[in-house]
mmCIF file of C-alpha atoms in Angstrom:
data_model
loop_
_atom_site.group_PDB
_atom_site.id
_atom_site.type_symbol
_atom_site.label_atom_id
_atom_site.label_comp_id
_atom_site.label_asym_id
_atom_site.label_seq_id
_atom_site.Cartn_x
_atom_site.Cartn_y
_atom_site.Cartn_z
ATOM 1 C CA LEU V 152 76.598 309.731 -73.008
ATOM 2 C CA LYS V 153 72.886 308.341 -74.271
ATOM 3 C CA GLN V 154 74.262 308.442 -78.039
ATOM 4 C CA ALA V 155 77.536 306.875 -76.985
ATOM 5 C CA LYS V 156 75.601 303.861 -75.167
ATOM 6 C CA GLU V 157 73.364 303.151 -78.387
ATOM 7 C CA ASP V 158 76.339 303.446 -80.624
ATOM 8 C CA GLU V 159 77.640 300.503 -78.409
ATOM 9 C CA ALA V 160 74.817 299.213 -78.377
ATOM 10 C CA LYS V 161 74.170 299.051 -82.192
ATOM 11 C CA LYS V 162 77.767 298.039 -82.825
ATOM 12 C CA LYS V 163 77.351 294.690 -80.244
ATOM 13 C CA ALA V 164 73.953 293.973 -82.107
ATOM 14 C CA ASP V 165 76.522 294.465 -85.925
ATOM 15 C CA ASP V 166 78.657 291.934 -83.964
ATOM 16 C CA VAL V 167 76.398 289.312 -83.100
ATOM 17 C CA ALA V 168 74.967 289.675 -86.360
ATOM 18 C CA LYS V 169 78.455 289.057 -88.348
ATOM 19 C CA ALA V 170 79.212 286.349 -86.426
ATOM 20 C CA LEU V 171 76.178 284.894 -86.852
ATOM 21 C CA ARG V 172 76.217 284.802 -90.826
ATOM 22 C CA LYS V 173 79.859 283.684 -91.120
ATOM 23 C CA GLN V 174 78.852 280.895 -88.844
ATOM 24 C CA GLN V 175 76.034 280.108 -91.249
ATOM 25 C CA MET V 176 78.382 280.296 -94.174
ATOM 26 C CA GLU V 177 80.895 277.710 -92.749
ATOM 27 C CA ASN V 178 78.500 275.086 -92.525
ATOM 28 C CA LEU V 179 77.559 275.978 -95.596
ATOM 29 C CA ARG V 180 80.422 275.576 -97.153
ATOM 30 C CA GLN V 181 81.038 272.956 -94.792
ATOM 31 C CA ASN V 182 78.032 271.532 -95.774
ATOM 32 C CA LEU V 183 78.536 271.329 -99.713
ATOM 33 C CA VAL V 184 82.276 270.473 -99.773
ATOM 34 C CA SER V 185 81.614 267.223 -97.499
ATOM 35 C CA GLY V 186 78.480 266.267 -99.769
ATOM 36 C CA GLY V 187 75.921 266.846 -97.053
ATOM 37 C CA ASN V 188 72.364 265.381 -96.888
ATOM 38 C CA ALA V 189 70.674 266.758 -93.885
ATOM 39 C CA PRO V 190 66.613 266.224 -94.353
ATOM 40 C CA VAL V 191 65.196 269.387 -94.848
ATOM 41 C CA ALA V 192 61.355 269.571 -96.729
ATOM 42 C CA GLY V 193 59.003 272.093 -97.909
ATOM 43 C CA LYS V 194 59.541 274.799 -100.686
ATOM 44 C CA LEU V 195 62.897 276.720 -101.378
ATOM 45 C CA SER V 196 62.772 280.392 -100.777
ATOM 46 C CA GLY V 197 65.393 281.973 -101.307
ATOM 47 C CA MET V 198 67.351 279.970 -104.367
ATOM 48 C CA GLU V 199 66.354 278.870 -107.985
ATOM 49 C CA GLY V 200 65.628 275.471 -108.453
ATOM 50 C CA PHE V 201 69.276 273.157 -110.140
ATOM 51 C CA GLY V 202 70.020 274.986 -113.428
ATOM 52 C CA GLY V 203 70.663 272.749 -116.639
ATOM 53 C CA GLY V 204 68.310 271.663 -118.453
ATOM 54 C CA GLY V 205 66.748 269.333 -115.612
ATOM 55 C CA PRO V 206 63.772 269.460 -114.287
ATOM 56 C CA SER V 207 63.107 271.875 -111.068
ATOM 57 C CA ALA V 208 63.642 270.613 -107.658
ATOM 58 C CA GLY V 209 61.361 270.791 -104.605
ATOM 59 C CA GLY V 210 61.597 269.037 -101.158
ATOM 60 C CA PHE V 211 65.142 269.149 -100.184
ATOM 61 C CA ASP V 212 67.465 272.814 -100.048
ATOM 62 C CA PRO V 213 71.631 272.237 -100.797
ATOM 63 C CA PHE V 214 72.071 275.542 -99.277
ATOM 64 C CA GLN V 215 69.886 274.836 -95.812
ATOM 65 C CA GLU V 216 71.398 275.464 -92.424
ATOM 66 C CA ASN V 217 71.988 272.693 -90.149
ATOM 67 C CA PRO V 218 71.082 273.517 -86.566
ATOM 68 C CA GLN V 219 73.415 270.284 -85.209
ATOM 69 C CA GLN V 220 76.282 272.216 -87.049
ATOM 70 C CA GLN V 221 76.313 274.937 -84.955
ATOM 71 C CA ALA V 222 80.610 274.918 -85.769
ATOM 72 C CA ALA V 223 82.339 278.852 -84.227
ATOM 73 C CA PRO V 224 83.095 281.054 -86.204
ATOM 74 C CA ASN V 225 86.119 280.704 -88.838
ATOM 75 C CA MET V 226 88.539 284.273 -88.507
ATOM 76 C CA ASN V 227 90.239 282.886 -91.493
ATOM 77 C CA ASP V 228 86.970 282.364 -93.620
ATOM 78 C CA PRO V 229 88.290 282.908 -97.061
ATOM 79 C CA TYR V 230 84.459 283.822 -98.212
ATOM 80 C CA ALA V 231 83.452 286.244 -95.113
ATOM 81 C CA HIS V 232 83.479 288.841 -97.849
ATOM 82 C CA LEU V 233 80.252 286.922 -99.167
ATOM 83 C CA ALA V 234 78.338 286.952 -95.983
ATOM 84 C CA PRO V 235 74.840 288.177 -97.142
ATOM 85 C CA GLN V 236 73.411 291.710 -95.668
ATOM 86 C CA ASP V 237 69.887 290.879 -97.042
ATOM 87 C CA THR V 238 68.187 287.833 -97.811
ATOM 88 C CA PRO V 239 66.369 288.703 -100.826
ATOM 89 C CA ALA V 240 62.757 286.887 -100.594
ATOM 90 C CA GLU V 241 62.921 285.672 -104.662
ATOM 91 C CA ALA V 242 65.813 285.118 -106.410
ATOM 92 C CA PRO V 243 66.134 285.751 -110.355
ATOM 93 C CA LYS V 244 65.839 282.321 -112.473
ATOM 94 C CA VAL V 245 68.862 281.783 -114.273
ATOM 95 C CA PHE V 246 68.475 278.928 -117.442
ATOM 96 C CA ALA V 247 71.628 277.820 -118.725
ATOM 97 C CA LYS V 248 72.237 277.778 -122.470
ATOM 98 C CA SER V 249 72.451 273.891 -123.100
ATOM 99 C CA GLY V 250 70.989 271.190 -121.261
ATOM 100 C CA MET V 251 72.606 268.797 -118.688
ATOM 101 C CA LYS V 252 74.509 266.081 -120.797
ATOM 102 C CA LEU V 253 74.653 263.576 -117.515
ATOM 103 C CA GLY V 254 70.794 262.813 -118.315
ATOM 104 C CA GLY V 255 69.105 265.333 -120.372
ATOM 105 C CA ALA V 256 65.912 266.437 -119.569
ATOM 106 C CA GLY V 257 64.237 264.053 -116.882
ATOM 107 C CA PRO V 258 65.856 262.653 -113.896
ATOM 108 C CA ALA V 259 69.297 262.364 -114.227
ATOM 109 C CA LYS V 260 70.686 259.319 -112.877
ATOM 110 C CA GLY V 261 72.479 258.180 -109.252
ATOM 111 C CA GLY V 262 71.673 260.390 -106.513
ATOM 112 C CA LEU V 263 69.658 263.350 -108.558
ATOM 113 C CA GLY V 264 66.320 261.764 -108.371
ATOM 114 C CA LEU V 265 65.182 265.568 -108.801
ATOM 115 C CA GLY V 266 61.326 265.808 -108.356
ATOM 116 C CA GLY V 267 58.980 262.972 -106.677
ATOM 117 C CA ALA V 268 58.474 261.398 -103.917
ATOM 118 C CA ALA V 269 59.726 258.131 -105.221
ATOM 119 C CA GLY V 270 63.094 259.327 -105.629
ATOM 120 C CA GLY V 271 63.841 260.949 -101.970
ATOM 121 C CA GLN V 272 66.981 259.338 -101.313
ATOM 122 C CA LYS V 273 68.295 259.503 -104.530
ATOM 123 C CA ASP V 274 67.096 263.332 -104.675
ATOM 124 C CA ILE V 275 70.006 265.572 -105.454
ATOM 125 C CA PHE V 276 69.245 267.678 -102.717
ATOM 126 C CA ALA V 277 69.459 265.313 -100.204
ATOM 127 C CA SER V 278 73.056 264.801 -101.182
ATOM 128 C CA LEU V 279 73.929 268.494 -101.022
ATOM 129 C CA ALA V 280 72.443 269.434 -97.328
ATOM 130 C CA LYS V 281 73.472 267.283 -95.033
ATOM 131 C CA GLU V 282 75.016 267.386 -91.117
ATOM 132 C CA ASP V 283 77.897 265.039 -91.495
ATOM 133 C CA ASN V 284 78.845 262.980 -94.333
ATOM 134 C CA LEU V 285 76.400 261.611 -96.340
ATOM 135 C CA SER V 286 73.060 259.793 -93.641
ATOM 136 C CA MET V 287 70.019 259.963 -95.954
ATOM 137 C CA GLY V 288 66.404 260.972 -95.254
ATOM 138 C CA GLY V 289 63.214 262.933 -95.689
ATOM 139 C CA GLY V 290 60.594 264.997 -94.173
ATOM 140 C CA GLY V 291 58.051 267.511 -93.529
ATOM 141 C CA GLY V 292 57.865 271.200 -93.118
ATOM 142 C CA GLY V 293 58.094 274.509 -94.870
ATOM 143 C CA VAL V 294 61.930 276.274 -94.843
ATOM 144 C CA ALA V 295 61.626 279.683 -94.365
ATOM 145 C CA SER V 296 64.705 281.024 -95.943
ATOM 146 C CA ALA V 297 67.640 279.435 -97.124
ATOM 147 C CA PHE V 298 69.305 279.446 -93.648
ATOM 148 C CA ASP V 299 66.384 278.970 -91.679
ATOM 149 C CA LEU V 300 67.610 277.614 -88.540
ATOM 150 C CA SER V 301 63.968 275.633 -87.608
ATOM 151 C CA ALA V 302 65.383 273.569 -90.322
ATOM 152 C CA PRO V 303 64.109 269.406 -88.618
ATOM 153 C CA SER V 304 66.603 267.777 -87.526
ATOM 154 C CA LYS V 305 68.049 264.895 -88.024
ATOM 155 C CA ALA V 306 66.793 261.314 -87.014
ATOM 156 C CA PRO V 307 68.500 259.654 -84.484
ATOM 157 C CA ALA V 308 70.949 256.402 -85.707
ATOM 158 C CA ALA V 309 69.328 253.378 -85.012
ATOM 159 C CA THR V 310 70.528 250.737 -82.598
ATOM 160 C CA PRO V 311 73.379 248.306 -84.094
ATOM 161 C CA SER V 312 71.557 245.735 -84.988
ATOM 162 C CA THR V 313 74.664 243.445 -84.960
ATOM 163 C CA PRO V 314 77.689 242.526 -82.378
ATOM 164 C CA LEU V 315 80.401 244.461 -84.484
ATOM 165 C CA SER V 316 80.769 247.626 -86.634
ATOM 166 C CA LEU V 317 84.106 248.096 -89.011
ATOM 167 C CA ALA V 318 84.292 251.307 -90.642
ATOM 168 C CA LEU V 319 87.055 251.925 -93.143
ATOM 169 C CA GLU V 320 87.923 255.334 -93.993
ATOM 170 C CA GLU V 321 89.816 256.916 -95.784
ATOM 171 C CA LYS V 322 90.318 260.734 -96.219
ATOM 172 C CA ILE V 323 92.681 262.819 -98.804
ATOM 173 C CA THR V 324 93.769 266.588 -98.787
ATOM 174 C CA VAL V 325 94.857 268.176 -102.293
ATOM 175 C CA GLN V 326 96.380 271.575 -103.378
ATOM 176 C CA MET V 327 95.734 272.393 -106.462
ATOM 177 C CA SER V 328 97.475 275.451 -108.556
ATOM 178 C CA ARG V 329 94.510 277.484 -110.760
ATOM 179 C CA GLU V 330 95.234 275.273 -113.687
ATOM 180 C CA GLY V 331 94.457 271.739 -112.236
ATOM 181 C CA ASP V 332 98.182 270.416 -111.107
ATOM 182 C CA VAL V 333 98.124 269.140 -108.080
ATOM 183 C CA GLN V 334 101.060 270.621 -105.867
ATOM 184 C CA SER V 335 100.195 268.420 -102.757
ATOM 185 C CA CYS V 336 98.278 265.023 -102.257
ATOM 186 C CA GLU V 337 97.724 263.123 -99.057
ATOM 187 C CA VAL V 338 95.740 260.112 -97.631
ATOM 188 C CA LYS V 339 94.932 258.479 -93.985
ATOM 189 C CA GLY V 340 92.796 255.707 -93.954
ATOM 190 C CA THR V 341 91.693 254.601 -90.442
ATOM 191 C CA LEU V 342 90.072 250.677 -89.716
ATOM 192 C CA THR V 343 87.400 251.208 -87.013
ATOM 193 C CA LEU V 344 86.259 248.746 -84.760
ATOM 194 C CA THR V 345 83.087 249.609 -82.801
ATOM 195 C CA ALA V 346 82.066 246.740 -79.906
ATOM 196 C CA ASN V 347 78.250 246.415 -79.593
ATOM 197 C CA THR V 348 78.003 243.523 -77.157
ATOM 198 C CA ASP V 349 80.083 241.511 -75.507
ATOM 199 C CA ALA V 350 80.815 238.859 -77.953
ATOM 200 C CA GLY V 351 81.807 242.277 -80.500
ATOM 201 C CA THR V 352 84.425 243.378 -77.485
ATOM 202 C CA MET V 353 86.260 239.163 -78.324
ATOM 203 C CA ALA V 354 86.793 239.789 -82.130
ATOM 204 C CA LEU V 355 89.472 239.060 -83.764
ATOM 205 C CA VAL V 356 89.709 240.910 -87.759
ATOM 206 C CA SER V 357 92.045 239.048 -89.747
ATOM 207 C CA VAL V 358 93.026 241.568 -93.131
ATOM 208 C CA ASP V 359 94.339 239.609 -96.552
ATOM 209 C CA LYS V 360 98.085 241.602 -96.060
ATOM 210 C CA SER V 361 99.626 239.881 -99.239
ATOM 211 C CA ALA V 362 96.800 242.536 -100.724
ATOM 212 C CA LEU V 363 97.714 245.559 -99.255
ATOM 213 C CA PRO V 364 100.483 247.744 -101.505
ATOM 214 C CA ALA V 365 103.462 248.177 -100.437
ATOM 215 C CA ASN V 366 103.423 252.131 -101.693
ATOM 216 C CA PHE V 367 101.013 252.695 -98.352
ATOM 217 C CA SER V 368 102.565 253.216 -94.945
ATOM 218 C CA TYR V 369 100.874 251.439 -92.795
ATOM 219 C CA ALA V 370 100.504 251.151 -88.616
ATOM 220 C CA THR V 371 98.673 249.521 -86.238
ATOM 221 C CA HIS V 372 97.022 250.318 -82.456
ATOM 222 C CA PRO V 373 99.840 250.972 -79.839
ATOM 223 C CA LYS V 374 97.557 248.249 -78.004
ATOM 224 C CA VAL V 375 97.105 246.069 -80.558
ATOM 225 C CA ASP V 376 99.585 242.866 -80.828
ATOM 226 C CA LYS V 377 101.720 244.170 -83.220
ATOM 227 C CA LYS V 378 103.333 240.818 -83.572
ATOM 228 C CA THR V 379 100.225 238.762 -84.530
ATOM 229 C CA TYR V 380 99.790 241.168 -87.107
ATOM 230 C CA GLU V 381 103.268 240.856 -88.725
ATOM 231 C CA SER V 382 102.743 236.974 -88.852
ATOM 232 C CA LYS V 383 98.932 236.072 -89.368
ATOM 233 C CA GLY V 384 96.981 239.244 -90.334
ATOM 234 C CA VAL V 385 94.987 238.848 -87.584
ATOM 235 C CA LEU V 386 93.964 242.697 -85.825
ATOM 236 C CA SER V 387 93.456 241.951 -81.951
ATOM 237 C CA LEU V 388 94.065 243.206 -78.260
ATOM 238 C CA LYS V 389 97.491 242.904 -76.255
ATOM 239 C CA GLY V 390 97.526 240.247 -73.739
ATOM 240 C CA GLY V 391 94.143 238.945 -74.989
ATOM 241 C CA LYS V 392 91.971 241.419 -73.629
ATOM 242 C CA GLY V 393 88.694 242.666 -74.945
ATOM 243 C CA PHE V 394 88.167 246.103 -76.966
ATOM 244 C CA PRO V 395 85.826 248.464 -75.107
ATOM 245 C CA MET V 396 81.428 248.635 -75.092
ATOM 246 C CA GLN V 397 80.154 250.823 -77.179
ATOM 247 C CA ARG V 398 83.581 253.160 -78.336
ATOM 248 C CA GLY V 399 85.173 252.915 -81.779
ATOM 249 C CA VAL V 400 88.238 251.923 -81.631
ATOM 250 C CA GLY V 401 91.194 252.600 -84.477
ATOM 251 C CA ILE V 402 92.557 249.028 -84.526
ATOM 252 C CA LEU V 403 94.813 250.048 -87.997
ATOM 253 C CA ARG V 404 95.860 252.967 -90.094
ATOM 254 C CA TRP V 405 97.561 254.109 -93.015
ATOM 255 C CA THR V 406 98.990 256.862 -95.049
ATOM 256 C CA TYR V 407 99.781 257.660 -98.353
ATOM 257 C CA SER V 408 101.306 260.432 -100.199
ATOM 258 C CA GLY V 409 101.320 261.630 -103.811
ATOM 259 C CA GLU V 410 99.823 263.069 -106.744
ATOM 260 C CA ASP V 411 98.429 260.351 -108.404
ATOM 261 C CA ALA V 412 96.165 260.062 -105.693
ATOM 262 C CA ALA V 413 94.378 262.885 -106.499
ATOM 263 C CA PRO V 414 90.989 261.702 -108.226
ATOM 264 C CA LEU V 415 90.386 264.482 -110.355
ATOM 265 C CA THR V 416 91.297 268.095 -110.840
ATOM 266 C CA ILE V 417 90.194 271.593 -111.645
ATOM 267 C CA ASN V 418 90.887 274.387 -114.114
ATOM 268 C CA CYS V 419 89.106 277.505 -113.471
ATOM 269 C CA TRP V 420 90.161 280.236 -116.131
ATOM 270 C CA PRO V 421 88.274 283.734 -115.092
ATOM 271 C CA GLU V 422 88.668 286.181 -117.259
ATOM 272 C CA ASP V 423 87.801 290.134 -117.445
ATOM 273 C CA GLU V 424 86.206 290.753 -120.151
ATOM 274 C CA GLY V 425 86.425 295.281 -119.373
ATOM 275 C CA SER V 426 82.670 295.566 -119.606
ATOM 276 C CA GLY V 427 82.108 294.907 -115.660
ATOM 277 C CA THR V 428 81.697 291.095 -116.416
ATOM 278 C CA ILE V 429 83.542 288.292 -115.818
ATOM 279 C CA ASN V 430 84.067 285.062 -118.401
ATOM 280 C CA VAL V 431 84.744 282.025 -116.402
ATOM 281 C CA ASN V 432 85.788 278.286 -118.098
ATOM 282 C CA ILE V 433 86.066 276.102 -115.520
ATOM 283 C CA GLU V 434 87.303 272.252 -116.468
ATOM 284 C CA MET V 435 87.024 268.869 -114.742
ATOM 285 C CA GLU V 436 88.264 265.910 -115.161
ATOM 286 C CA MET V 437 88.650 262.664 -113.104
ATOM 287 C CA THR V 438 91.773 261.467 -113.230
ATOM 288 C CA ARG V 439 91.491 257.792 -111.061
ATOM 289 C CA THR V 440 88.846 255.940 -113.520
ATOM 290 C CA ASP V 441 88.940 253.023 -111.050
ATOM 291 C CA LEU V 442 86.631 254.944 -108.929
ATOM 292 C CA VAL V 443 83.404 255.897 -108.787
ATOM 293 C CA LEU V 444 82.940 259.310 -107.426
ATOM 294 C CA GLN V 445 79.006 260.463 -106.454
ATOM 295 C CA ASP V 446 77.982 263.535 -105.051
ATOM 296 C CA VAL V 447 81.010 265.461 -106.768
ATOM 297 C CA ASN V 448 79.882 269.064 -105.809
ATOM 298 C CA ILE V 449 82.391 272.050 -106.976
ATOM 299 C CA LEU V 450 81.974 275.150 -104.979
ATOM 300 C CA LEU V 451 83.112 278.765 -106.510
ATOM 301 C CA PRO V 452 82.843 282.056 -104.367
ATOM 302 C CA LEU V 453 81.066 284.519 -107.499
ATOM 303 C CA GLY V 454 82.570 288.560 -105.644
ATOM 304 C CA THR V 455 78.777 289.141 -106.049
ATOM 305 C CA THR V 456 75.219 288.016 -104.939
ATOM 306 C CA ASP V 457 74.288 288.981 -108.860
ATOM 307 C CA PRO V 458 73.534 285.489 -110.706
ATOM 308 C CA PRO V 459 75.907 283.974 -113.400
ATOM 309 C CA ALA V 460 74.517 283.633 -117.341
ATOM 310 C CA ILE V 461 75.126 280.088 -117.704
ATOM 311 C CA GLU V 462 76.465 279.896 -121.638
ATOM 312 C CA ASN V 463 77.005 276.013 -121.344
ATOM 313 C CA ILE V 464 77.213 273.487 -119.271
ATOM 314 C CA ASP V 465 77.677 269.619 -118.520
ATOM 315 C CA GLY V 466 76.289 268.336 -115.328
ATOM 316 C CA ILE V 467 73.675 270.801 -112.889
ATOM 317 C CA TYR V 468 74.015 273.938 -111.065
ATOM 318 C CA LYS V 469 72.534 275.699 -108.326
ATOM 319 C CA HIS V 470 73.395 279.088 -107.457
ATOM 320 C CA ASP V 471 72.722 280.800 -103.845
ATOM 321 C CA PRO V 472 72.100 284.947 -104.305
ATOM 322 C CA ALA V 473 72.644 285.350 -100.536
ATOM 323 C CA SER V 474 75.662 284.116 -100.458
ATOM 324 C CA GLY V 475 77.130 284.796 -103.715
ATOM 325 C CA MET V 476 78.382 281.265 -104.554
ATOM 326 C CA LEU V 477 77.173 278.754 -107.244
ATOM 327 C CA CYS V 478 77.736 275.055 -106.855
ATOM 328 C CA TRP V 479 78.267 272.892 -109.877
ATOM 329 C CA HIS V 480 77.023 269.315 -109.483
ATOM 330 C CA PHE V 481 77.723 265.889 -110.774
ATOM 331 C CA ASP V 482 75.868 262.997 -109.383
ATOM 332 C CA GLN V 483 78.281 260.366 -110.530
ATOM 333 C CA LEU V 484 81.777 260.778 -112.465
ATOM 334 C CA ASP V 485 83.031 256.856 -113.394
ATOM 335 C CA ALA V 486 85.204 255.898 -116.028
ATOM 336 C CA ASN V 487 82.160 256.173 -118.483
ATOM 337 C CA THR V 488 82.236 260.504 -117.014
ATOM 338 C CA GLN V 489 85.520 261.356 -117.162
ATOM 339 C CA SER V 490 85.290 265.308 -117.864
ATOM 340 C CA GLY V 491 82.832 268.396 -117.715
ATOM 341 C CA SER V 492 83.208 272.174 -118.547
ATOM 342 C CA LEU V 493 81.324 275.253 -117.128
ATOM 343 C CA GLU V 494 81.418 278.716 -118.608
ATOM 344 C CA PHE V 495 79.501 281.474 -117.487
ATOM 345 C CA THR V 496 79.529 285.347 -117.488
ATOM 346 C CA VAL V 497 79.161 287.081 -113.786
ATOM 347 C CA ALA V 498 79.458 290.844 -113.004
ATOM 348 C CA GLY V 499 82.644 292.021 -111.755
ATOM 349 C CA SER V 500 86.151 292.874 -112.239
ATOM 350 C CA ASN V 501 88.652 291.072 -109.736
ATOM 351 C CA THR V 502 89.444 287.507 -111.002
ATOM 352 C CA ASP V 503 90.793 286.212 -107.613
ATOM 353 C CA VAL V 504 87.152 286.117 -105.959
ATOM 354 C CA PHE V 505 86.445 282.820 -108.154
ATOM 355 C CA PHE V 506 89.565 280.969 -105.458
ATOM 356 C CA PRO V 507 89.515 278.726 -103.515
ATOM 357 C CA VAL V 508 87.168 276.371 -105.744
ATOM 358 C CA GLN V 509 86.558 273.303 -102.949
ATOM 359 C CA VAL V 510 85.462 270.136 -104.173
ATOM 360 C CA GLY V 511 83.174 267.141 -102.513
ATOM 361 C CA PHE V 512 82.789 264.011 -103.253
ATOM 362 C CA ARG V 513 81.648 260.072 -101.686
ATOM 363 C CA ALA V 514 83.275 256.823 -102.899
ATOM 364 C CA GLU V 515 82.395 253.569 -101.694
ATOM 365 C CA THR V 516 85.825 252.310 -103.181
ATOM 366 C CA LEU V 517 88.969 253.011 -101.221
ATOM 367 C CA LEU V 518 92.584 253.863 -102.688
ATOM 368 C CA CYS V 519 94.339 251.512 -100.110
ATOM 369 C CA PRO V 520 92.256 247.878 -101.320
ATOM 370 C CA VAL V 521 92.096 246.755 -97.456
ATOM 371 C CA THR V 522 90.372 243.692 -97.764
ATOM 372 C CA VAL V 523 88.757 242.158 -94.203
ATOM 373 C CA THR V 524 88.651 238.175 -94.645
ATOM 374 C CA GLY V 525 86.913 237.228 -91.162
ATOM 375 C CA VAL V 526 86.058 238.431 -87.670
ATOM 376 C CA THR V 527 85.791 235.278 -85.141
ATOM 377 C CA HIS V 528 85.917 234.873 -81.552
ATOM 378 C CA SER V 529 88.806 235.039 -79.526
ATOM 379 C CA GLN V 530 87.746 232.366 -77.109
ATOM 380 C CA ASN V 531 86.267 229.487 -79.227
ATOM 381 C CA GLY V 532 86.763 231.070 -82.755
ATOM 382 C CA THR V 533 83.695 231.080 -84.124
ATOM 383 C CA ALA V 534 82.263 233.919 -86.180
ATOM 384 C CA ILE V 535 81.334 236.883 -85.298
ATOM 385 C CA PRO V 536 78.792 238.533 -87.290
ATOM 386 C CA ASN V 537 78.769 242.288 -87.890
ATOM 387 C CA GLN V 538 78.726 245.219 -90.232
ATOM 388 C CA MET V 539 81.125 246.629 -92.270
ATOM 389 C CA MET V 540 81.272 250.379 -93.874
ATOM 390 C CA LYS V 541 83.482 252.037 -96.617
ATOM 391 C CA SER V 542 83.526 255.504 -97.557
ATOM 392 C CA PHE V 543 86.460 257.606 -99.147
ATOM 393 C CA THR V 544 86.276 261.630 -98.698
ATOM 394 C CA PRO V 545 87.864 264.651 -99.159
ATOM 395 C CA ASP V 546 89.027 266.463 -96.139
ATOM 396 C CA SER V 547 89.982 269.528 -97.887
ATOM 397 C CA TYR V 548 90.011 269.440 -101.617
ATOM 398 C CA LEU V 549 91.508 272.896 -102.662
ATOM 399 C CA CYS V 550 91.733 274.894 -106.324
ATOM 400 C CA ALA V 551 93.676 278.199 -105.303
#
């Protein structure tokens, strides 16, 4: 009976530890795929710095667990088999055979800023380890491990300085084949209004309807005066009512389904070399050169905690030995940098373990050019000062 109780207690402890590891894995993947950057300062311990020819970095950890992002364990986690058993105290170093092509041997442009306090807000680590969509920041203190739960929490958001805040946000969902063929693609956008003062509640938001593409579908909130919007392009509540205070209201939505909306494609070719190693060639190509994508992260499971041997790389990479994942990173992709490739070998024999490949990025240009031409007071017609934010990010972007 005593042995049975001990076995039961051990099983419960193992279940709790397993659930915690799965939760950490899910948070890690969500952070990287969404281009996260929760501030985590201090010295890296469980992992090596980014490879690819640039200087080693210190100050932010892209695989840092965020204590504010405690999602429930995902029972359908495709990476559950990679949950770490024992986090090594020191990861082996991995060096690329060719330097990164997006910035040479020094700090790269845009979001990289590897090393040095002056580049903190553009640091690659700040762009990777985040709470929920790219709030930049830094801080002091040490990092105990790759998944340290004692990392400093994000600073509270500043009080809005204008009577009104407007957010134009687009999310894209893409499913690709392993050869890079886009199988499905859907874009969903929302214009959200948040009234911060009494003046903000009485806003009339004017939109340039003539600039809206006909191949998108549009819908106003049921409480928005649809007739006024259709005739004048003005978004306001029915009956002259005011918007609620301090609560975001989606006043306009738009959707589009079409393969041409996907901004980049991934072509991943793992090949079993028959000697206990797998050679992986992966190519990235930008298909929407009208966009500028920042903090592009391509996340691959490796099926092993062994480090990969990098043969050739554009951009930079990060290996997390605890979770057995590789993050391939570009700080910016645009019309001048439209493609990249990565080749590496790693221990294994199962070529299916490298899927699904997940992609994360952020952009400030929308696929649907929704343009707010003015915000005025419904009673006196005066202009209402406002803050406007635009963002385009993946909701789910998979190559499987």
